[in-house]
Structures are given as structure tokens and as C-alpha cells.
Amino acid sequence: MKFHDLPRLFQVALCLAGLFIVTAEASAAPRNVIFILTDDQRYDEMGFLNPILQTPHIDAMAAEGVHFRNAFVTTSLCSPSRASILTGQYMHNHGVVDNNSGVSSGARFFPEYLQEQGYQTAFFGKWHMGEAGSSHGELDRPQPGFDHWLSFAGQGHYYPVKRNGKVNTFNINGERVPQTGYITDELTDYTIDWLQRLRDDDKPFFVYLSHKAVHADFKPPRRYENLYAEAEIPVPASQADTEENYRGKPMWVKNQRNSWHGVDFPYHSTLDVQEYKRQYHRALTAVDDSIGRIQDWLEGNDLADDTIVILMGDNGFMFGEHGLIDKRNAYEESMRVPMLMRYPGIDEPGRTVDRIVAGIDIGPTVLDIAGVDTMPPQFEGASMLPLAQGKSLPDWRDDLLYEYYWEFNYPMTPTTFALRTERFKLIQYHGVWDIEELYDLENDPREMNNLIEDPQFLDVRVRMREELFKRLANNDRAHVIPYTEKWGPGAHSRNREGSPAAPFPPDWLKTPEDDGLRDFMVPDRKRLQQRKAKEKQPPDQ
């Protein structure tokens, strides 16, 4: 029987059924994803949380999409954090333990799985896996998982001309191309150009836009050199060097305020920390411009409804809290980051998610968006997509592990382990003679009242110590740093009438005007080569 011989109502029913099948298939089609990673952007550096800032496009992402209010990194340092995002693993499993070490040869990045799903992938910006290698231009080469590649050595530069007068270059698919403009704008130009001209229209796409901004030393575009000039940049209450502020704090925190990462000697200079934050705001506003340009392009090319945009920071940043600057430690301003998702068709625009999410969740989330049903076993995170959709997940994590390993080039911050729950945070330090920290974040969000010796919280202390130690075991059930579980404070007492603490060595004591304050950045191997070269030179006649 032919279709036109069927009864009219049956014909209509078949047409409607066919329409439903086509619509269902279309709605199930993989969505495009743009992942935007900012550098050193802390959780409250967005206009809707900080009225000083002008970030209308970031604010629009929150108003029209989802704000993950409790988002964290598992290590507050560039390379380990980025490795965790790409592998979905904690640092003690992926092995990128600092900015000096590179990623292991056996690592798999989540965009590789996207390629297997038929996605076209592109990377633009800061890679920074291993400072030692990237400073020689070795680790800006194309990496697995990306069909199109643009990166640069090390941290990159805000402006094309370096301090030595040489022009910074990009590695574009293995070819060296000079940087010509302000880094945030130029990375956005390249991203839009790829979307416009170079991608395959028949494939879903994944873009990883990894900004250099807002990494220190903050330099804004010239159009924003005077932005926020009249704004008052508040000084954190905990910045003051007072007995009250340091009561219950570890000794290393007090000592660090007079160091490279402290307010009394920031980066071995007389830098005004609050003025520095003004520059940070200016550079961040340029990132907001970038987000707006990308969203405008999506809307102008009828792709806004087919593309999910995710914004995240690679770690936070301290601007005087507890007398500290920069990152690495486990305080909220250091480990807590922005996490926004613009989700087309969301049933509740402006949704706020309070559950704990992290960088290790990015890979599973993107693969979930791409329609992957079974996640690779390497992932230690989970998809945030159901949370973004407003679903209740009873089995979602209630806590998160944080780890940071001591770096020889920045020895003022000790190896740090922390467990952060929705209410409490336990912080332990390894290899130093110091105390732990325990904070009730619900009643003490600024982490000022250390409860580690409070008998009322003995049960919390015991439970969190045990859980923290358990979490630090790697996939082979071994502790990367071999040590036994901490079950008490240790023998930390001193004789009140005995000898005082040893002073710092006299040759460590400097002024901002002294020479050689950045000599620690020069490897001793290079000094040795320079000395040998000088010894080979013939004596002056």
C-alpha cells in the first residue's frame, strides 16, 4: 500500500511521528563547547560579586547561565592545575608537581576522547606544562588532542616586545609566527578567525581558549590604562600585622609576609599591593571584552543555541589576605575560582549551584556534553552537567582534596595538604615544624579563627585527618610522599626560658634597592657556564 492510499488521519500521525524523530535526533546532536580558562582569576573577581569591576559579559554568563559558587582547583599553581583540568586527575596521579616539571609521556588529555567522538578541536593560548622546558621553547609545540594549535613559550607576554627587545612568537601548528598585538585581544582574534574560516562546518567543535591574563605581572591594554583610577581598592582586614590577625596562624604564614610572596617585600620590591590589584582589574576587563566578542560571534553566526561556553580560573590569587600575595596556599582566595556555564535552553537562567566542583570535573563535563556515556577510567572528577540542569545528585562529593608540593625556587610556602568540605577545612603542612589549621567556613569564611586545638571540634579533627590521609593515596594505593597518617600535633613544644628561634641568615636580609634580588631565577648551571666562558677569555692586554 502506498502512503497516499492510507487514511488521512493516519498520514498525519505518521508525519507527526517522523517530525518527532527528526526533532529528537536534532536535539540529541552533539553541542559545540568553548572552554575559556583565565589565569590567576580568583572566585570573587567578577562584577556581580565585586562592584568595583566592570565585567558585563562575565556577568551575563552568570545571569543567563549557571554560576558554580563553590568551585576550586585541586592545586593552586599553573602547571599542576592545568594538568588536572586536562587529565581529570589529582596531582599525585598525573605527576605534574610544580611549574618546573612537564606532563608524563603516557598522559591522555580529554580532548583526545573528543576527537574520537568526531569533534574538531582547537587550542589557543597558554599551555605552560613545565617551566624548565617551556622557557626554551620546547613545550609550546602542538600537543595531543588538538587539530589546531596556537601557543607560546612559558608565561607569554602581554605585549609583543620582550624586555630584551626581542619579539615574542606564537607556535601555530609547528610554525613560528610573531606576536603583533596585546595578548588577550590577539588570542581572541585567532580564535574567531579559526571559527570563521578554518573549522569544518560539518563537525561539532571544541575550543580551548587559555588566556595569559590575568597572570602577574599585570599589564592592561592601553585602552584601559586609566580605568578604575578613581576606585577605592580596599585593604583586607587580615593584612594588618597585628597579634589578633596572627593568633592561631602557623609560623610560616607570619614569616612569609616578609618574602617574595608577602606584602612587606612583594616580588622583592616596594610594590603597592592594592595598586597592583587595580592593574589586575584592568587586565581582567580586557578578558571580559574577549568573552563578549566570542559570544557576539556565536550569536551573529546562529551558533549561540548550539554552543555551551564554560569559564574557569586556573587558580585564585591573594591580595594581602593574611599578609600574603600570589597563590599556592590552601586559603579560599588562593584555591577558589570562578566557574560559569552558559547553557542554551536552560530552564532556570541565573541558577546558582552550591555543590563543590573542581577543575578535575571539566573533562567529564565536556565529554558528557559530547554524548559520551562511559567515562574513561582515568577521571577522578565527574560531570557537572546534571548540576547545571538543576538535578539533585545525592552521591555528589561532599569534600575535595587540595595538595601543593614545596618548590625549591619559592621555598617560603611548605608542602600543603587540605580537605575542604561544605562547612570545614583542614590544612596540614608536611616537612615543617608548624601547626595544622581547622576552620568552620560557615561561621568564619575569612579563616581567622583556627579551631585545631578546640575540644569542641575533636570529632571533626579526627574524621578529617583520617579522610585526608586516605585521599592522598594514588592509583596504586601508595603515598607519593611517603609518611604515616597524622594522628596528633607532634612534639612541637619549646622551653619558654630556653634559646630563642634562630634568625634568618644575614645574607638573606635585603632592601628593595639591593642588587641581585631576582638572581634566584638564574640556574646555577648557567652561572657555571658563564664563569667557564669568562675564564677562557684571554686576559686584557
XYZ file of C-alpha atoms in Angstrom:
541
model
C 0.000 0.000 0.000
C 1.256 3.470 -0.978
C 1.424 6.348 1.501
C -1.249 8.324 -0.385
C -3.615 5.331 -0.106
C -3.561 5.474 3.706
C -6.386 7.183 5.620
C -5.823 10.929 6.071
C -5.582 10.822 9.882
C -3.044 8.003 9.650
C -0.980 10.054 7.193
C -0.959 12.979 9.643
C 0.036 10.692 12.501
C 2.950 9.288 10.521
C 4.102 12.796 9.550
C 3.988 13.925 13.169
C 5.880 10.815 14.252
C 8.541 11.483 11.605
C 8.781 15.095 12.714
C 9.252 13.964 16.320
C 12.024 11.557 15.321
C 13.860 14.244 13.325
C 13.471 16.770 16.159
C 14.687 14.276 18.745
C 17.712 13.433 16.610
C 18.472 17.120 16.114
C 18.197 17.862 19.827
C 20.474 14.914 20.567
C 23.138 16.194 18.177
C 26.446 16.928 19.951
C 26.775 20.518 21.075
C 29.805 22.676 20.500
C 31.851 23.669 23.539
C 34.101 26.644 24.177
C 36.176 26.362 27.348
C 37.745 29.647 28.456
C 40.488 29.384 31.075
C 41.720 32.534 32.782
C 44.926 32.761 34.782
C 45.004 33.813 38.453
C 41.338 34.867 38.454
C 40.008 34.338 41.961
C 36.426 33.415 42.704
C 35.156 36.887 43.630
C 36.753 38.771 40.726
C 33.560 39.155 38.702
C 31.410 42.255 38.511
C 28.321 40.670 40.027
C 30.396 39.801 43.123
C 32.745 42.796 43.151
C 31.008 46.104 42.317
C 34.350 47.778 41.541
C 34.756 45.617 38.449
C 33.199 46.227 35.037
C 32.659 42.751 33.545
C 29.289 42.900 31.779
C 29.898 39.805 29.636
C 31.030 37.644 32.544
C 28.020 38.923 34.481
C 25.769 37.984 31.563
C 27.125 34.430 31.619
C 26.045 34.153 35.249
C 22.682 35.843 34.689
C 21.804 33.745 31.642
C 23.501 30.503 32.658
C 24.867 28.792 35.752
C 27.188 30.011 38.491
C 29.025 27.274 40.388
C 29.586 29.206 43.595
C 31.883 26.684 45.259
C 34.409 25.923 42.528
C 38.006 25.055 43.375
C 41.285 23.927 41.951
C 42.982 20.879 43.426
C 46.375 22.634 43.242
C 46.724 26.424 43.194
C 49.577 26.599 40.709
C 49.572 26.994 36.924
C 51.049 23.753 35.597
C 49.565 21.257 38.096
C 46.139 22.901 37.867
C 46.159 22.808 34.065
C 47.295 19.195 34.092
C 44.394 18.333 36.409
C 41.940 20.032 34.052
C 43.276 18.185 31.013
C 43.642 14.754 32.613
C 40.795 14.886 35.136
C 43.247 13.710 37.809
C 44.743 14.928 41.056
C 48.371 15.994 41.044
C 49.586 12.874 42.874
C 48.314 10.822 39.917
C 49.152 12.947 36.857
C 52.627 13.772 38.207
C 52.925 17.445 37.242
C 54.004 18.522 40.704
C 55.166 22.095 40.010
C 55.829 24.617 37.238
C 59.194 23.025 36.527
C 58.020 19.512 35.657
C 56.372 18.537 32.390
C 53.496 16.159 31.800
C 54.373 12.457 31.574
C 54.523 10.800 28.164
C 51.679 8.413 28.975
C 49.159 11.109 29.923
C 45.897 11.350 27.973
C 44.094 14.666 27.650
C 40.308 14.754 27.494
C 40.231 16.446 24.028
C 41.718 13.228 22.634
C 38.477 11.464 23.558
C 36.532 14.282 21.871
C 38.417 13.648 18.632
C 37.325 10.017 18.839
C 33.733 11.318 19.072
C 34.138 13.233 15.806
C 34.827 16.642 17.305
C 37.178 19.136 15.715
C 39.381 20.612 18.426
C 41.493 23.748 18.706
C 43.788 25.217 21.370
C 44.689 28.885 21.725
C 46.976 30.366 24.347
C 48.965 29.399 27.410
C 49.941 25.745 27.703
C 52.654 26.016 30.363
C 53.386 22.428 31.245
C 56.879 22.597 32.667
C 58.584 25.944 33.148
C 62.051 24.484 32.658
C 61.236 23.152 29.204
C 58.874 25.842 28.012
C 61.378 28.611 28.757
C 63.463 27.112 25.949
C 60.506 26.968 23.588
C 60.277 23.169 23.775
C 56.821 22.802 25.277
C 54.809 25.188 23.151
C 54.773 22.622 20.363
C 51.418 21.072 19.346
C 50.026 18.607 21.872
C 47.830 15.513 21.536
C 44.099 16.097 21.333
C 44.112 19.265 19.224
C 43.588 19.532 15.480
C 44.582 23.196 15.503
C 47.239 24.665 17.790
C 48.459 28.074 18.897
C 50.646 28.524 21.949
C 53.765 30.281 23.226
C 56.715 29.528 25.485
C 56.284 29.800 29.234
C 54.027 32.503 30.603
C 53.954 34.514 27.384
C 53.951 38.310 27.235
C 51.146 40.860 27.335
C 52.827 42.947 24.639
C 54.852 41.687 21.655
C 58.259 43.151 22.555
C 60.031 41.482 25.468
C 62.316 43.231 27.968
C 65.355 42.154 25.950
C 63.938 43.835 22.843
C 63.076 40.597 21.050
C 59.589 39.957 19.692
C 57.537 37.213 21.295
C 56.358 34.479 18.944
C 53.476 32.031 18.706
C 53.772 28.408 17.709
C 50.937 27.909 15.225
C 50.746 24.268 14.164
C 54.529 23.988 14.408
C 55.371 27.253 12.639
C 56.828 30.305 14.368
C 54.691 33.465 13.949
C 55.414 36.842 15.620
C 53.008 38.268 18.168
C 51.738 41.607 16.889
C 49.290 42.935 19.481
C 48.009 42.819 23.046
C 47.905 39.145 24.012
C 44.263 38.896 25.174
C 42.959 40.613 22.051
C 45.184 38.664 19.704
C 44.290 35.267 21.137
C 40.642 36.230 20.668
C 41.348 37.288 17.063
C 42.925 33.924 16.308
C 40.076 32.046 17.977
C 37.387 33.861 15.995
C 39.382 33.504 12.777
C 39.522 29.745 13.263
C 35.804 29.593 13.999
C 35.054 31.752 10.964
C 37.407 30.376 8.327
C 39.275 27.232 9.307
C 36.939 24.853 11.087
C 34.890 22.151 9.392
C 31.227 23.241 9.413
C 30.112 19.600 9.303
C 31.712 18.713 12.647
C 30.950 19.780 16.210
C 33.814 21.781 17.637
C 35.648 22.172 20.923
C 37.720 25.302 21.563
C 40.126 25.606 24.490
C 40.933 29.316 24.874
C 43.648 29.572 27.515
C 44.363 33.212 28.337
C 47.660 34.505 29.649
C 45.657 37.121 31.525
C 45.418 37.827 34.337
C 48.797 36.408 35.314
C 51.253 38.641 37.122
C 52.934 40.992 36.188
C 49.537 42.502 35.262
C 49.590 44.740 32.205
C 46.305 46.068 30.804
C 45.672 47.123 27.206
C 46.293 50.799 26.572
C 42.576 51.472 26.269
C 42.221 50.604 29.954
C 45.346 52.239 31.360
C 43.249 54.711 33.374
C 40.228 52.523 34.087
C 39.300 52.310 37.790
C 41.572 55.293 38.521
C 39.049 56.708 40.989
C 38.028 53.366 42.513
C 38.966 52.674 46.108
C 40.736 49.330 46.368
C 40.045 48.075 49.906
C 42.770 46.614 52.114
C 41.800 43.188 53.549
C 41.285 43.316 57.313
C 43.624 40.335 57.724
C 46.515 42.147 56.009
C 47.469 44.143 59.114
C 50.482 42.872 61.034
C 48.691 42.518 64.358
C 48.675 39.959 67.131
C 44.961 39.403 66.572
C 45.419 38.583 62.878
C 48.179 36.047 63.532
C 46.706 34.420 66.613
C 46.478 30.692 65.849
C 48.162 31.022 62.449
C 51.164 28.873 61.508
C 54.604 30.458 61.836
C 55.294 30.162 58.136
C 52.359 32.500 57.366
C 53.780 35.240 59.587
C 57.258 34.720 58.126
C 56.019 34.752 54.546
C 54.650 38.301 54.767
C 58.283 39.469 54.544
C 59.174 37.498 51.413
C 58.663 37.254 47.654
C 55.054 36.216 48.292
C 54.282 38.631 51.133
C 53.022 42.189 51.445
C 56.172 43.503 53.149
C 58.523 42.515 50.297
C 56.250 41.622 47.334
C 58.295 40.132 44.497
C 61.337 41.617 46.280
C 60.140 45.159 45.659
C 58.250 48.113 47.130
C 55.139 47.209 45.139
C 51.861 48.626 46.473
C 49.630 45.549 46.629
C 46.346 47.448 46.297
C 47.611 49.424 43.291
C 48.738 46.131 41.849
C 45.181 44.883 42.206
C 43.970 47.926 40.259
C 46.137 46.767 37.344
C 44.703 43.277 37.790
C 41.175 44.687 37.428
C 42.193 46.496 34.232
C 43.702 43.397 32.641
C 40.648 41.358 33.639
C 38.293 43.783 31.920
C 40.115 43.006 28.661
C 39.316 39.323 29.224
C 35.674 40.301 29.630
C 35.897 42.035 26.227
C 37.170 38.767 24.758
C 34.227 36.810 26.173
C 31.823 39.388 24.736
C 33.412 39.201 21.280
C 33.145 35.415 21.209
C 29.531 35.471 22.325
C 28.735 38.114 19.694
C 30.311 35.921 17.032
C 28.279 32.904 18.127
C 25.064 34.918 18.009
C 25.941 36.508 14.679
C 26.569 33.094 13.137
C 23.494 31.342 14.572
C 25.601 29.118 16.828
C 24.730 30.534 20.244
C 21.941 27.977 20.758
C 24.255 25.108 19.804
C 27.286 26.068 21.876
C 27.973 25.752 25.594
C 30.544 28.202 26.958
C 32.414 27.443 30.181
C 34.578 29.945 32.075
C 37.053 28.924 34.787
C 40.148 30.286 36.523
C 43.270 28.105 36.820
C 43.796 29.231 40.435
C 42.965 32.107 42.735
C 45.157 34.960 43.939
C 45.879 36.660 47.266
C 45.965 40.449 47.515
C 47.039 40.915 51.111
C 44.835 38.390 52.881
C 46.792 37.117 55.937
C 49.679 39.310 54.743
C 50.193 37.172 51.611
C 50.156 37.686 47.856
C 50.012 35.325 44.895
C 48.767 31.718 45.407
C 49.960 28.169 46.310
C 48.445 28.075 49.814
C 45.099 26.484 50.727
C 43.248 29.619 51.820
C 39.992 30.375 49.996
C 41.350 33.299 47.954
C 44.068 31.023 46.598
C 42.210 27.792 45.805
C 38.688 29.036 44.998
C 37.974 30.093 41.405
C 35.181 31.337 39.145
C 33.167 28.685 37.311
C 30.383 29.740 34.959
C 28.493 27.856 32.273
C 26.373 29.479 29.587
C 23.900 26.731 28.826
C 21.497 27.414 25.920
C 17.920 26.485 26.716
C 18.468 26.285 30.459
C 15.151 26.058 32.290
C 16.255 28.432 35.060
C 18.634 31.169 33.851
C 20.785 32.576 36.627
C 20.921 29.293 38.521
C 23.450 29.098 41.379
C 24.924 25.708 42.258
C 26.310 25.358 45.785
C 27.829 21.881 45.487
C 31.634 21.590 45.433
C 33.047 21.386 41.903
C 36.630 21.490 40.648
C 38.974 21.571 37.674
C 39.025 17.767 37.568
C 35.325 17.942 36.579
C 35.916 19.829 33.315
C 36.896 16.801 31.205
C 33.954 14.638 32.334
C 31.579 17.585 31.827
C 32.717 18.269 28.276
C 32.582 14.573 27.355
C 29.084 14.391 28.846
C 28.041 17.332 26.664
C 29.533 15.460 23.697
C 27.327 12.463 24.423
C 29.933 10.090 25.869
C 28.088 7.567 28.035
C 31.028 5.782 29.672
C 33.728 7.983 31.109
C 37.403 7.000 30.801
C 38.592 5.292 34.000
C 41.387 7.854 34.432
C 38.917 10.551 35.512
C 38.725 11.338 39.210
C 36.153 14.076 38.641
C 32.552 13.886 37.455
C 30.271 15.710 35.031
C 28.802 18.977 36.295
C 26.165 18.932 33.576
C 23.391 17.401 35.748
C 24.079 20.067 38.398
C 23.827 22.759 35.726
C 20.474 21.269 34.706
C 19.191 21.578 38.269
C 19.203 17.856 39.036
C 19.682 16.582 42.560
C 22.687 14.293 42.861
C 22.717 12.592 46.287
C 26.035 10.885 45.513
C 27.867 14.080 44.548
C 31.037 14.795 46.526
C 30.823 16.436 49.931
C 34.506 17.348 50.088
C 37.564 17.993 47.959
C 41.264 17.244 48.302
C 43.835 20.012 47.866
C 47.575 19.435 47.532
C 50.625 21.579 46.863
C 54.221 20.361 46.875
C 57.061 22.574 48.093
C 59.076 24.237 45.316
C 62.770 24.951 45.788
C 62.538 28.228 43.865
C 59.748 29.527 46.137
C 60.666 27.890 49.457
C 58.516 30.142 51.645
C 55.354 28.014 51.115
C 55.536 24.487 52.589
C 54.040 21.325 51.156
C 50.329 21.733 51.851
C 47.526 19.196 52.079
C 43.929 20.190 52.739
C 40.466 18.702 52.838
C 37.674 21.173 52.119
C 34.106 20.166 52.947
C 30.983 22.274 52.536
C 31.498 23.570 56.082
C 35.013 22.800 57.317
C 38.563 22.988 56.027
C 41.518 21.087 57.495
C 45.004 22.163 56.374
C 48.163 20.170 57.103
C 51.793 21.029 56.339
C 54.473 18.484 55.580
C 58.174 18.796 56.364
C 57.947 21.871 58.597
C 57.727 22.334 62.346
C 54.361 24.038 62.481
C 50.686 23.665 63.332
C 47.638 22.496 61.409
C 44.629 24.682 60.675
C 40.923 23.900 61.004
C 38.257 26.415 60.023
C 34.492 26.493 60.307
C 33.805 28.218 56.987
C 30.128 28.633 57.732
C 30.864 30.890 60.695
C 34.369 32.028 59.744
C 34.549 32.485 55.955
C 37.724 34.622 56.198
C 39.587 31.804 58.007
C 40.650 33.838 61.039
C 39.812 31.507 63.953
C 41.904 28.333 63.939
C 39.973 25.566 65.722
C 42.626 22.854 65.523
C 43.019 22.668 69.325
C 39.369 23.410 70.179
C 37.981 20.360 72.057
C 34.504 21.046 70.673
C 35.792 20.053 67.224
C 37.806 16.996 68.214
C 35.492 14.706 66.240
C 35.838 16.901 63.136
C 39.614 16.936 63.501
C 39.869 13.151 63.821
C 37.473 12.426 60.972
C 39.044 14.898 58.551
C 42.608 13.810 59.309
C 41.733 10.210 58.518
C 39.923 11.151 55.311
C 42.681 13.462 54.137
C 45.336 10.790 54.552
C 43.178 8.274 52.704
C 42.641 10.660 49.769
C 46.348 11.312 49.305
C 46.998 7.733 48.178
C 47.496 7.476 44.425
C 46.008 4.990 41.966
C 48.495 2.371 43.177
C 47.314 2.974 46.766
C 50.703 4.437 47.664
C 51.537 7.859 49.032
C 53.707 9.824 46.629
C 55.317 11.475 49.647
C 55.895 8.525 52.000
C 54.769 9.360 55.520
C 52.424 7.934 58.127
C 48.987 9.194 58.992
C 48.922 12.223 61.285
C 47.074 11.313 64.495
C 48.194 14.193 66.710
C 50.018 17.535 66.690
C 53.505 16.158 67.268
C 56.165 17.291 69.791
C 56.013 20.987 68.950
C 56.626 22.478 72.405
C 59.570 24.743 73.283
C 61.092 25.860 76.570
C 59.770 29.342 77.281
C 63.033 30.218 79.032
C 65.260 28.397 76.566
C 67.064 29.618 73.465
C 65.078 31.805 71.032
C 64.245 30.823 67.473
C 67.168 31.075 65.069
C 67.268 34.246 62.992
C 67.374 34.224 59.228
C 70.934 34.225 57.781
C 72.321 37.779 57.467
C 72.902 37.445 53.713
C 69.173 36.749 53.264
C 68.300 40.162 54.636
C 67.957 42.666 51.794
C 66.390 46.002 50.903
C 64.376 46.674 47.738
C 67.301 48.737 46.456
C 69.845 45.889 46.668
C 71.210 44.260 43.527
C 70.561 40.653 42.657
C 67.075 40.323 44.099
C 65.992 38.206 41.130
C 69.208 36.221 40.748
C 67.453 33.155 42.152
C 65.732 32.848 38.764
C 69.080 32.145 37.042
C 70.042 28.432 37.203
C 73.422 27.682 38.790
C 74.254 25.657 35.681
C 74.049 28.846 33.632
C 76.232 30.695 36.138
C 78.809 27.950 35.845
C 78.770 28.175 32.056
C 79.212 31.922 32.231
C 82.138 31.598 34.610
C 83.867 28.996 32.429
C 83.348 31.160 29.352
C 84.863 34.125 31.169
C 87.855 32.053 32.296
C 88.555 31.067 28.676
C 88.723 34.692 27.541
C 92.286 35.960 27.008
C 93.447 38.478 29.626
C 93.233 42.129 28.677
C 96.440 43.489 27.196
